[in-house]
mmCIF file of C-alpha atoms and ligand atoms in Angstrom:
data_model
loop_
_atom_site.group_PDB
_atom_site.id
_atom_site.type_symbol
_atom_site.label_atom_id
_atom_site.label_comp_id
_atom_site.label_asym_id
_atom_site.label_seq_id
_atom_site.Cartn_x
_atom_site.Cartn_y
_atom_site.Cartn_z
ATOM 1 C CA MET A 23 -28.155 -1.345 7.330
ATOM 2 C CA LYS A 24 -25.192 -3.644 6.622
ATOM 3 C CA ILE A 25 -22.051 -1.758 5.591
ATOM 4 C CA PRO A 26 -18.763 -3.600 4.973
ATOM 5 C CA LEU A 27 -15.295 -2.049 5.363
ATOM 6 C CA VAL A 28 -14.795 -2.429 1.594
ATOM 7 C CA ASP A 29 -17.286 -3.708 -0.971
ATOM 8 C CA LEU A 30 -15.719 -5.389 -3.989
ATOM 9 C CA LYS A 31 -18.981 -6.941 -5.153
ATOM 10 C CA VAL A 32 -20.705 -3.623 -5.708
ATOM 11 C CA GLN A 33 -17.682 -2.352 -7.650
ATOM 12 C CA TYR A 34 -17.718 -5.394 -9.938
ATOM 13 C CA GLN A 35 -21.359 -4.715 -10.781
ATOM 14 C CA THR A 36 -20.408 -1.245 -12.089
ATOM 15 C CA ILE A 37 -17.747 -2.619 -14.501
ATOM 16 C CA LYS A 38 -18.999 -6.153 -15.089
ATOM 17 C CA LYS A 39 -19.236 -5.910 -18.887
ATOM 18 C CA GLU A 40 -15.697 -4.577 -19.332
ATOM 19 C CA ILE A 41 -14.218 -7.047 -16.861
ATOM 20 C CA ASP A 42 -15.932 -10.110 -18.276
ATOM 21 C CA LYS A 43 -14.827 -9.163 -21.777
ATOM 22 C CA ALA A 44 -11.237 -8.725 -20.605
ATOM 23 C CA ILE A 45 -11.139 -12.066 -18.791
ATOM 24 C CA PHE A 46 -12.674 -14.050 -21.645
ATOM 25 C CA GLY A 47 -10.410 -12.277 -24.119
ATOM 26 C CA VAL A 48 -7.396 -13.728 -22.334
ATOM 27 C CA ILE A 49 -8.893 -17.199 -22.152
ATOM 28 C CA GLU A 50 -9.705 -17.119 -25.850
ATOM 29 C CA SER A 51 -6.214 -15.991 -26.798
ATOM 30 C CA SER A 52 -4.861 -18.566 -24.331
ATOM 31 C CA GLN A 53 -1.758 -16.465 -23.766
ATOM 32 C CA PHE A 54 -1.768 -16.713 -19.983
ATOM 33 C CA VAL A 55 1.718 -15.622 -18.927
ATOM 34 C CA LEU A 56 3.952 -12.745 -20.122
ATOM 35 C CA GLY A 57 1.756 -11.559 -22.974
ATOM 36 C CA GLU A 58 0.358 -8.391 -24.440
ATOM 37 C CA ASN A 59 -1.847 -7.444 -21.499
ATOM 38 C CA LEU A 60 1.038 -7.346 -19.055
ATOM 39 C CA GLU A 61 3.243 -5.421 -21.449
ATOM 40 C CA LYS A 62 0.513 -2.829 -22.015
ATOM 41 C CA PHE A 63 -0.409 -2.651 -18.334
ATOM 42 C CA GLU A 64 3.231 -2.054 -17.413
ATOM 43 C CA GLN A 65 3.370 0.862 -19.844
ATOM 44 C CA GLU A 66 0.045 2.263 -18.685
ATOM 45 C CA PHE A 67 0.867 1.960 -14.994
ATOM 46 C CA ALA A 68 4.332 3.525 -15.448
ATOM 47 C CA LYS A 69 2.634 6.445 -17.193
ATOM 48 C CA PHE A 70 0.047 6.701 -14.397
ATOM 49 C CA CYS A 71 2.900 6.888 -11.855
ATOM 50 C CA GLU A 72 4.723 9.437 -14.036
ATOM 51 C CA ALA A 73 7.725 7.100 -13.970
ATOM 52 C CA LYS A 74 9.762 5.441 -16.707
ATOM 53 C CA TYR A 75 9.507 1.742 -15.915
ATOM 54 C CA ALA A 76 7.020 -0.646 -14.337
ATOM 55 C CA VAL A 77 7.614 -4.370 -13.928
ATOM 56 C CA GLY A 78 4.688 -6.646 -13.089
ATOM 57 C CA VAL A 79 5.325 -9.283 -10.432
ATOM 58 C CA GLY A 80 3.341 -11.851 -8.467
ATOM 59 C CA ASN A 81 2.432 -9.647 -5.469
ATOM 60 C CA GLY A 82 3.676 -6.691 -3.422
ATOM 61 C CA THR A 83 5.708 -8.827 -1.027
ATOM 62 C CA ASP A 84 7.651 -10.371 -3.914
ATOM 63 C CA ALA A 85 8.137 -6.874 -5.337
ATOM 64 C CA ILE A 86 10.086 -5.875 -2.197
ATOM 65 C CA TYR A 87 12.049 -9.143 -2.226
ATOM 66 C CA LEU A 88 13.003 -8.692 -5.887
ATOM 67 C CA ILE A 89 14.118 -5.100 -5.281
ATOM 68 C CA LEU A 90 16.368 -6.232 -2.414
ATOM 69 C CA ARG A 91 17.875 -8.860 -4.713
ATOM 70 C CA ALA A 92 18.353 -6.331 -7.516
ATOM 71 C CA LEU A 93 20.105 -3.926 -5.135
ATOM 72 C CA ASN A 94 22.276 -6.677 -3.590
ATOM 73 C CA ILE A 95 20.920 -6.048 -0.122
ATOM 74 C CA GLY A 96 21.418 -9.192 1.929
ATOM 75 C CA GLU A 97 23.229 -10.977 4.732
ATOM 76 C CA GLY A 98 24.039 -8.666 7.643
ATOM 77 C CA ASP A 99 22.522 -5.553 6.083
ATOM 78 C CA GLU A 100 19.982 -3.385 7.898
ATOM 79 C CA VAL A 101 16.942 -1.665 6.418
ATOM 80 C CA ILE A 102 14.895 1.014 8.199
ATOM 81 C CA ILE A 103 11.093 0.712 8.146
ATOM 82 C CA PRO A 104 8.196 2.264 10.075
ATOM 83 C CA VAL A 105 6.886 0.160 12.946
ATOM 84 C CA ASN A 106 3.207 0.648 12.036
ATOM 85 C CA THR A 107 2.713 -1.085 8.706
ATOM 86 C CA PHE A 108 1.506 -4.365 7.267
ATOM 87 C CA ILE A 109 4.026 -7.141 7.955
ATOM 88 C CA ALA A 110 4.764 -7.476 4.212
ATOM 89 C CA THR A 111 7.034 -4.410 4.407
ATOM 90 C CA ALA A 112 9.356 -6.332 6.749
ATOM 91 C CA GLU A 113 9.122 -10.000 5.707
ATOM 92 C CA PRO A 114 11.173 -9.810 2.502
ATOM 93 C CA LEU A 115 14.183 -8.656 4.535
ATOM 94 C CA ASN A 116 14.399 -12.065 6.167
ATOM 95 C CA MET A 117 14.162 -13.674 2.735
ATOM 96 C CA VAL A 118 17.525 -12.114 1.806
ATOM 97 C CA GLY A 119 19.131 -12.351 5.267
ATOM 98 C CA ALA A 120 18.786 -8.644 6.070
ATOM 99 C CA LYS A 121 17.347 -7.189 9.263
ATOM 100 C CA PRO A 122 14.507 -4.707 9.736
ATOM 101 C CA VAL A 123 15.228 -1.760 12.025
ATOM 102 C CA PHE A 124 12.009 -0.155 13.175
ATOM 103 C CA VAL A 125 11.284 3.559 13.625
ATOM 104 C CA ASP A 126 8.333 5.062 15.488
ATOM 105 C CA ILE A 127 5.532 6.944 13.752
ATOM 106 C CA ASP A 128 4.374 10.537 13.601
ATOM 107 C CA PRO A 129 1.194 10.429 15.734
ATOM 108 C CA GLU A 130 -0.671 12.801 13.408
ATOM 109 C CA THR A 131 -0.103 11.154 10.021
ATOM 110 C CA PHE A 132 0.770 7.633 11.258
ATOM 111 C CA ASN A 133 3.665 7.644 8.770
ATOM 112 C CA ILE A 134 7.344 7.157 9.680
ATOM 113 C CA ASN A 135 8.645 9.881 12.005
ATOM 114 C CA VAL A 136 11.371 11.469 9.891
ATOM 115 C CA ASN A 137 13.036 12.995 12.950
ATOM 116 C CA LYS A 138 13.807 9.534 14.307
ATOM 117 C CA ILE A 139 15.364 7.993 11.203
ATOM 118 C CA GLU A 140 18.939 9.237 11.649
ATOM 119 C CA LYS A 141 19.227 7.726 15.128
ATOM 120 C CA ALA A 142 18.407 4.298 13.674
ATOM 121 C CA ILE A 143 21.187 4.423 11.071
ATOM 122 C CA THR A 144 24.276 2.261 11.646
ATOM 123 C CA LYS A 145 27.244 1.221 9.493
ATOM 124 C CA LYS A 146 25.138 -1.692 8.288
ATOM 125 C CA THR A 147 22.152 0.357 7.096
ATOM 126 C CA LYS A 148 21.636 0.057 3.342
ATOM 127 C CA ALA A 149 18.134 1.335 2.698
ATOM 128 C CA VAL A 150 15.022 2.940 4.114
ATOM 129 C CA ILE A 151 11.495 1.863 3.134
ATOM 130 C CA PRO A 152 8.991 4.655 3.830
ATOM 131 C CA VAL A 153 5.399 3.386 3.650
ATOM 132 C CA HIS A 154 2.680 5.676 2.275
ATOM 133 C CA LEU A 155 0.240 4.467 4.890
ATOM 134 C CA TYR A 156 -3.543 4.658 4.425
ATOM 135 C CA GLY A 157 -3.001 6.415 1.076
ATOM 136 C CA GLN A 158 -0.946 9.400 2.261
ATOM 137 C CA SER A 159 2.663 9.898 1.178
ATOM 138 C CA ALA A 160 5.377 9.770 3.817
ATOM 139 C CA ASP A 161 7.317 13.027 4.238
ATOM 140 C CA MET A 162 9.695 12.343 1.351
ATOM 141 C CA THR A 163 11.832 15.512 1.202
ATOM 142 C CA PRO A 164 13.577 14.945 4.575
ATOM 143 C CA ILE A 165 13.776 11.206 3.888
ATOM 144 C CA LEU A 166 15.561 11.778 0.569
ATOM 145 C CA LYS A 167 17.887 14.255 2.262
ATOM 146 C CA ILE A 168 18.822 11.837 5.051
ATOM 147 C CA ALA A 169 19.269 9.040 2.509
ATOM 148 C CA ARG A 170 21.579 11.123 0.333
ATOM 149 C CA LYS A 171 23.688 12.151 3.304
ATOM 150 C CA ASN A 172 24.051 8.569 4.543
ATOM 151 C CA LYS A 173 24.205 6.852 1.142
ATOM 152 C CA LEU A 174 20.986 4.881 1.628
ATOM 153 C CA VAL A 175 18.617 3.697 -1.070
ATOM 154 C CA VAL A 176 14.996 4.874 -0.732
ATOM 155 C CA ILE A 177 12.465 2.145 -1.562
ATOM 156 C CA GLU A 178 8.889 3.465 -1.470
ATOM 157 C CA ASP A 179 6.225 1.057 -0.232
ATOM 158 C CA ALA A 180 3.292 2.494 -2.180
ATOM 159 C CA ALA A 181 1.080 -0.588 -1.721
ATOM 160 C CA GLN A 182 -1.657 1.585 -0.196
ATOM 161 C CA ALA A 183 -1.248 4.719 -2.296
ATOM 162 C CA HIS A 184 -1.853 4.234 -6.042
ATOM 163 C CA GLY A 185 -2.207 7.752 -7.388
ATOM 164 C CA ALA A 186 -1.312 9.709 -4.245
ATOM 165 C CA ARG A 187 0.818 12.812 -4.647
ATOM 166 C CA TYR A 188 3.591 14.497 -2.659
ATOM 167 C CA LYS A 189 4.498 18.070 -3.625
ATOM 168 C CA GLY A 190 2.736 17.409 -6.929
ATOM 169 C CA LYS A 191 4.673 14.239 -7.681
ATOM 170 C CA ARG A 192 3.074 10.834 -7.908
ATOM 171 C CA VAL A 193 4.248 8.419 -5.211
ATOM 172 C CA GLY A 194 6.249 5.589 -6.670
ATOM 173 C CA SER A 195 8.317 7.998 -8.756
ATOM 174 C CA ILE A 196 10.010 9.847 -5.893
ATOM 175 C CA GLY A 197 12.536 7.386 -4.430
ATOM 176 C CA GLU A 198 15.049 5.164 -6.239
ATOM 177 C CA VAL A 199 12.476 2.409 -6.722
ATOM 178 C CA SER A 200 9.032 1.558 -5.374
ATOM 179 C CA ILE A 201 6.497 -1.222 -4.955
ATOM 180 C CA PHE A 202 2.757 -1.450 -5.454
ATOM 181 C CA SER A 203 0.384 -4.227 -4.421
ATOM 182 C CA PHE A 204 -2.774 -5.071 -6.343
ATOM 183 C CA PHE A 205 -4.245 -7.200 -3.575
ATOM 184 C CA PRO A 206 -8.041 -7.129 -4.210
ATOM 185 C CA ALA A 207 -8.871 -4.614 -1.451
ATOM 186 C CA LYS A 208 -6.223 -2.040 -2.461
ATOM 187 C CA ASN A 209 -7.214 1.150 -4.327
ATOM 188 C CA LEU A 210 -6.293 -0.650 -7.542
ATOM 189 C CA GLY A 211 -7.030 -4.298 -6.878
ATOM 190 C CA ALA A 212 -6.756 -7.437 -8.989
ATOM 191 C CA TYR A 213 -9.081 -10.444 -8.741
ATOM 192 C CA GLY A 214 -6.334 -12.396 -7.014
ATOM 193 C CA ASP A 215 -2.713 -11.522 -6.220
ATOM 194 C CA ALA A 216 -0.530 -9.150 -8.234
ATOM 195 C CA GLY A 217 2.159 -6.519 -7.668
ATOM 196 C CA MET A 218 4.461 -4.047 -9.415
ATOM 197 C CA VAL A 219 7.938 -2.561 -9.187
ATOM 198 C CA VAL A 220 8.171 1.042 -10.444
ATOM 199 C CA THR A 221 11.386 2.975 -11.061
ATOM 200 C CA ASN A 222 13.057 5.596 -13.217
ATOM 201 C CA LYS A 223 16.313 3.593 -13.234
ATOM 202 C CA ARG A 224 16.726 1.410 -16.320
ATOM 203 C CA LYS A 225 19.309 -0.818 -14.650
ATOM 204 C CA ILE A 226 17.015 -1.707 -11.759
ATOM 205 C CA ALA A 227 14.060 -2.353 -14.094
ATOM 206 C CA GLU A 228 16.157 -4.659 -16.315
ATOM 207 C CA LYS A 229 17.301 -6.643 -13.319
ATOM 208 C CA ILE A 230 13.747 -7.083 -12.015
ATOM 209 C CA PHE A 231 12.505 -8.135 -15.480
ATOM 210 C CA ALA A 232 15.058 -10.965 -15.355
ATOM 211 C CA LEU A 233 14.672 -11.902 -11.676
ATOM 212 C CA ARG A 234 10.881 -12.295 -11.875
ATOM 213 C CA ASP A 235 11.191 -14.834 -14.718
ATOM 214 C CA HIS A 236 13.864 -17.351 -13.708
ATOM 215 C CA GLY A 237 16.702 -15.006 -14.551
ATOM 216 C CA ARG A 238 15.920 -14.649 -18.228
ATOM 217 C CA ARG A 239 15.107 -11.616 -20.308
ATOM 218 C CA GLU A 240 14.747 -12.616 -23.952
ATOM 219 C CA LYS A 241 11.394 -14.200 -24.515
ATOM 220 C CA LYS A 242 11.272 -16.602 -27.467
ATOM 221 C CA LYS A 243 14.831 -17.129 -28.598
ATOM 222 C CA ASN A 244 17.266 -18.023 -25.850
ATOM 223 C CA GLN A 245 14.349 -19.279 -23.805
ATOM 224 C CA TYR A 246 16.595 -21.487 -21.746
ATOM 225 C CA VAL A 247 19.479 -19.107 -21.188
ATOM 226 C CA HIS A 248 19.400 -18.055 -17.532
ATOM 227 C CA ARG A 249 21.910 -15.286 -16.907
ATOM 228 C CA ILE A 250 21.186 -15.083 -13.212
ATOM 229 C CA GLU A 251 19.252 -17.172 -10.733
ATOM 230 C CA GLY A 252 15.801 -15.695 -10.324
ATOM 231 C CA ILE A 253 12.385 -16.834 -9.155
ATOM 232 C CA ASN A 254 8.947 -17.269 -10.672
ATOM 233 C CA SER A 255 6.951 -14.156 -9.796
ATOM 234 C CA ARG A 256 5.041 -12.905 -12.822
ATOM 235 C CA LEU A 257 1.855 -10.875 -13.003
ATOM 236 C CA ASP A 258 -0.398 -13.159 -15.065
ATOM 237 C CA GLU A 259 -2.388 -12.089 -18.113
ATOM 238 C CA ILE A 260 -5.872 -12.439 -16.622
ATOM 239 C CA GLN A 261 -4.916 -10.182 -13.716
ATOM 240 C CA ALA A 262 -3.183 -7.736 -16.082
ATOM 241 C CA ALA A 263 -6.297 -7.567 -18.288
ATOM 242 C CA ILE A 264 -8.484 -6.901 -15.228
ATOM 243 C CA LEU A 265 -6.084 -4.273 -13.897
ATOM 244 C CA ARG A 266 -6.000 -2.480 -17.279
ATOM 245 C CA VAL A 267 -9.775 -2.101 -17.111
ATOM 246 C CA LYS A 268 -9.712 -0.929 -13.511
ATOM 247 C CA LEU A 269 -6.829 1.517 -14.050
ATOM 248 C CA ARG A 270 -9.088 3.453 -16.416
ATOM 249 C CA HIS A 271 -11.476 4.071 -13.491
ATOM 250 C CA LEU A 272 -8.896 4.725 -10.791
ATOM 251 C CA GLU A 273 -8.757 8.534 -10.890
ATOM 252 C CA LYS A 274 -12.539 8.698 -10.614
ATOM 253 C CA TRP A 275 -12.530 6.177 -7.752
ATOM 254 C CA ASN A 276 -9.796 8.016 -5.853
ATOM 255 C CA LYS A 277 -11.741 11.232 -6.279
ATOM 256 C CA ALA A 278 -14.832 9.573 -4.807
ATOM 257 C CA ARG A 279 -12.766 8.384 -1.815
ATOM 258 C CA ARG A 280 -11.551 11.952 -1.221
ATOM 259 C CA LYS A 281 -15.110 13.212 -1.371
ATOM 260 C CA HIS A 282 -16.251 10.641 1.207
ATOM 261 C CA ALA A 283 -13.293 11.558 3.433
ATOM 262 C CA LYS A 284 -14.327 15.199 3.280
ATOM 263 C CA THR A 285 -17.876 14.305 4.318
ATOM 264 C CA TYR A 286 -16.533 12.272 7.243
ATOM 265 C CA ASP A 287 -14.117 15.110 8.184
ATOM 266 C CA LEU A 288 -16.832 17.759 8.260
ATOM 267 C CA PHE A 289 -19.078 15.638 10.440
ATOM 268 C CA PHE A 290 -16.460 14.424 12.921
ATOM 269 C CA LYS A 291 -14.930 17.863 13.402
ATOM 270 C CA LYS A 292 -18.006 18.606 15.495
ATOM 271 C CA ILE A 293 -17.281 15.665 17.795
ATOM 272 C CA ASP A 294 -14.520 16.392 20.304
ATOM 273 C CA LYS A 295 -13.780 12.786 21.154
ATOM 274 C CA ILE A 296 -12.852 11.903 17.580
ATOM 275 C CA THR A 297 -9.602 12.878 15.875
ATOM 276 C CA VAL A 298 -9.879 12.900 12.085
ATOM 277 C CA PRO A 299 -6.941 11.921 9.852
ATOM 278 C CA LYS A 300 -4.433 14.708 9.297
ATOM 279 C CA ILE A 301 -3.336 15.161 5.704
ATOM 280 C CA LYS A 302 -0.284 17.376 5.232
ATOM 281 C CA SER A 303 -0.690 20.368 2.945
ATOM 282 C CA VAL A 304 1.957 18.959 0.562
ATOM 283 C CA CYS A 305 0.104 15.647 0.266
ATOM 284 C CA GLU A 306 -2.856 14.492 -1.758
ATOM 285 C CA SER A 307 -4.152 11.319 -0.112
ATOM 286 C CA VAL A 308 -6.041 8.581 -1.943
ATOM 287 C CA TYR A 309 -7.600 7.345 1.324
ATOM 288 C CA TYR A 310 -6.949 3.621 1.093
ATOM 289 C CA MET A 311 -8.242 3.773 4.668
ATOM 290 C CA TYR A 312 -10.068 6.476 6.594
ATOM 291 C CA VAL A 313 -8.602 6.150 10.089
ATOM 292 C CA ILE A 314 -9.918 8.043 13.099
ATOM 293 C CA ARG A 315 -8.496 8.107 16.633
ATOM 294 C CA VAL A 316 -10.834 7.586 19.548
ATOM 295 C CA LYS A 317 -10.299 6.746 23.246
ATOM 296 C CA ASN A 318 -12.854 3.948 23.830
ATOM 297 C CA ARG A 319 -12.114 2.368 20.485
ATOM 298 C CA ASP A 320 -13.105 -1.231 21.187
ATOM 299 C CA LEU A 321 -16.431 -0.200 22.711
ATOM 300 C CA LEU A 322 -17.276 1.943 19.671
ATOM 301 C CA ARG A 323 -16.185 -0.845 17.340
ATOM 302 C CA ASN A 324 -18.429 -3.420 19.027
ATOM 303 C CA LYS A 325 -21.443 -1.122 19.077
ATOM 304 C CA LEU A 326 -20.995 -0.333 15.394
ATOM 305 C CA LYS A 327 -20.867 -4.032 14.659
ATOM 306 C CA GLU A 328 -24.192 -4.448 16.442
ATOM 307 C CA VAL A 329 -25.847 -2.053 13.993
ATOM 308 C CA GLY A 330 -24.215 -3.712 10.978
ATOM 309 C CA ILE A 331 -21.232 -1.410 10.372
ATOM 310 C CA SER A 332 -17.880 -3.171 9.832
ATOM 311 C CA THR A 333 -14.668 -1.425 10.837
ATOM 312 C CA GLY A 334 -10.982 -2.416 10.891
ATOM 313 C CA ILE A 335 -7.780 -1.820 12.862
ATOM 314 C CA HIS A 336 -4.683 -1.175 10.768
ATOM 315 C CA TYR A 337 -2.786 -2.415 12.648
ATOM 316 C CA PRO A 338 -3.601 -3.794 16.109
ATOM 317 C CA ILE A 339 -0.021 -4.945 16.897
ATOM 318 C CA PRO A 340 2.984 -2.800 15.919
ATOM 319 C CA LEU A 341 5.633 -4.886 14.155
ATOM 320 C CA HIS A 342 8.156 -4.805 17.029
ATOM 321 C CA LEU A 343 5.634 -6.640 19.259
ATOM 322 C CA GLN A 344 4.698 -9.282 16.679
ATOM 323 C CA PRO A 345 5.459 -12.839 17.849
ATOM 324 C CA ALA A 346 7.169 -13.463 14.482
ATOM 325 C CA PHE A 347 9.784 -10.791 15.270
ATOM 326 C CA LYS A 348 10.508 -11.776 18.844
ATOM 327 C CA ARG A 349 14.102 -12.648 17.949
ATOM 328 C CA PHE A 350 14.967 -8.971 17.425
ATOM 329 C CA GLY A 351 14.528 -8.334 21.147
ATOM 330 C CA TYR A 352 12.243 -5.327 21.044
ATOM 331 C CA LYS A 353 9.908 -4.757 23.988
ATOM 332 C CA LYS A 354 6.802 -2.837 24.982
ATOM 333 C CA GLY A 355 7.625 0.843 25.386
ATOM 334 C CA ASP A 356 10.206 0.939 22.591
ATOM 335 C CA PHE A 357 7.875 2.782 20.193
ATOM 336 C CA PRO A 358 5.358 4.647 22.353
ATOM 337 C CA GLU A 359 3.559 6.544 19.582
ATOM 338 C CA ALA A 360 2.847 3.413 17.541
ATOM 339 C CA GLU A 361 1.780 1.517 20.670
ATOM 340 C CA LYS A 362 -0.602 4.283 21.703
ATOM 341 C CA ALA A 363 -2.012 4.559 18.185
ATOM 342 C CA ALA A 364 -2.618 0.800 18.056
ATOM 343 C CA GLU A 365 -5.082 1.219 20.935
ATOM 344 C CA GLU A 366 -6.959 4.171 19.443
ATOM 345 C CA ILE A 367 -7.086 3.793 15.657
ATOM 346 C CA LEU A 368 -10.243 2.722 13.886
ATOM 347 C CA SER A 369 -10.667 2.319 10.113
ATOM 348 C CA LEU A 370 -14.157 3.239 8.937
ATOM 349 C CA PRO A 371 -15.845 1.911 5.791
ATOM 350 C CA MET A 372 -14.134 3.491 2.775
ATOM 351 C CA TYR A 373 -14.644 2.595 -0.868
ATOM 352 C CA PRO A 374 -15.625 4.639 -3.928
ATOM 353 C CA GLU A 375 -19.160 3.249 -4.160
ATOM 354 C CA LEU A 376 -20.199 4.289 -0.627
ATOM 355 C CA THR A 377 -23.494 6.174 -0.844
ATOM 356 C CA VAL A 378 -24.538 9.384 0.874
ATOM 357 C CA SER A 379 -27.119 7.501 2.944
ATOM 358 C CA GLN A 380 -24.547 4.891 4.015
ATOM 359 C CA ILE A 381 -22.151 7.605 5.174
ATOM 360 C CA LYS A 382 -24.978 9.341 6.993
ATOM 361 C CA PHE A 383 -25.865 6.104 8.766
ATOM 362 C CA ILE A 384 -22.219 5.572 9.783
ATOM 363 C CA THR A 385 -21.691 9.117 11.084
ATOM 364 C CA THR A 386 -24.977 9.379 12.962
ATOM 365 C CA SER A 387 -24.491 5.907 14.485
ATOM 366 C CA ILE A 388 -21.063 6.951 15.740
ATOM 367 C CA GLN A 389 -22.442 10.200 17.128
ATOM 368 C CA LYS A 390 -25.215 8.376 18.986
ATOM 369 C CA ILE A 391 -22.827 5.828 20.501
ATOM 370 C CA ILE A 392 -20.307 8.463 21.589
ATOM 371 C CA GLU A 393 -22.915 10.730 23.133
ATOM 372 C CA LYS A 394 -24.235 7.882 25.271
ATOM 373 C CA GLU A 395 -20.817 7.110 26.783
HETATM 374 C C1 PLP B 3 -0.671 -4.897 0.859
HETATM 375 C C2 PLP B 3 0.657 -4.422 1.301
HETATM 376 C C3 PLP B 3 1.888 -4.967 0.855
HETATM 377 C C4 PLP B 3 2.041 -6.139 -0.071
HETATM 378 O O1 PLP B 3 1.030 -6.976 -0.149
HETATM 379 P P1 PLP B 3 0.814 -8.240 -1.094
HETATM 380 O O2 PLP B 3 -0.378 -8.845 -0.474
HETATM 381 O O3 PLP B 3 2.024 -9.094 -1.033
HETATM 382 O O4 PLP B 3 0.548 -7.761 -2.490
HETATM 383 C C5 PLP B 3 3.056 -4.366 1.271
HETATM 384 N N1 PLP B 3 3.058 -3.308 2.085
HETATM 385 C C6 PLP B 3 1.919 -2.751 2.524
HETATM 386 C C7 PLP B 3 2.003 -1.545 3.401
HETATM 387 C C8 PLP B 3 0.684 -3.290 2.174
HETATM 388 O O5 PLP B 3 -0.439 -2.722 2.640
#
């Protein structure tokens, strides 16, 4: 049985009629950029996040860049981020001349270790970007407290957590401002690139609206008045139309992911050598990834591949050891929990359309492999 890590083709088949209609509707209207679909999607996504404003942008990486610009974070400033995340959390800092300062992870949740944030703060620190990794919220209460005490802005990286909750609140509405990515494989994925900035602060939203569209805000009249220098990073109409369709299914899809996670949990709890993901009692995860810990990870991964089961590693190299960040002078041993996790984590197939028989095949295959070791 062939089982991919995520299966976007099977999802398309379940919503094909709606999607095709949405795409052709845009082509027929021939309003391709900054039209009705984006405006509506921004309202609908803000509502979904239980926040006031949402601003569609080109992708999640741009969303972080635009926020840094809007907050005037730049040359010489430092921003604290977890060391186990996708590189996109860190890259935009270089785009504005700021520097990432990494913090180790909590080995149970894989999210930023809140007890290690204060030690990383210097006079230059301007912000902290907690990442809601694998679909579970970072521990926001202590983060907000530390930020308030040290006058830091909290920027949530919710790229992997559309719909997740922390103490009942939707992620993306907890910090000052947040980002979402609609990369195709995310819980809410476009058919191409797209991203969003979400905030309750009108001033920040207004600034992002202008920055994403060459520094202008008024649409038709004053088309060539540019109040500030911006960039071109707009969420296009075809993607917005697709995302509006998919947003209507998201709660159901996230629920299916949680159900699959529960099935995995129950099975793996019987296997000593496997550590299942720990979800804090104050969190409701949307399981972007289902990540286990296991000692002989690479062996298990290869054997699963042999029987047709794809798995992933998110992420194999912590950011401080990435060749791209060599200039910051970090070395092996600086973040022991993230380094240890990088050797043991394994992401199993996780998508809403997984079937009971697929999950059974995955779990029993893993059991067989582990018992033979
Ligand atoms: C996907 C992702 C992003 C942004 O990705 P884009 O591909 O630019 O939309 C940012 N942070 C994290 C943690 C991500 O997983």
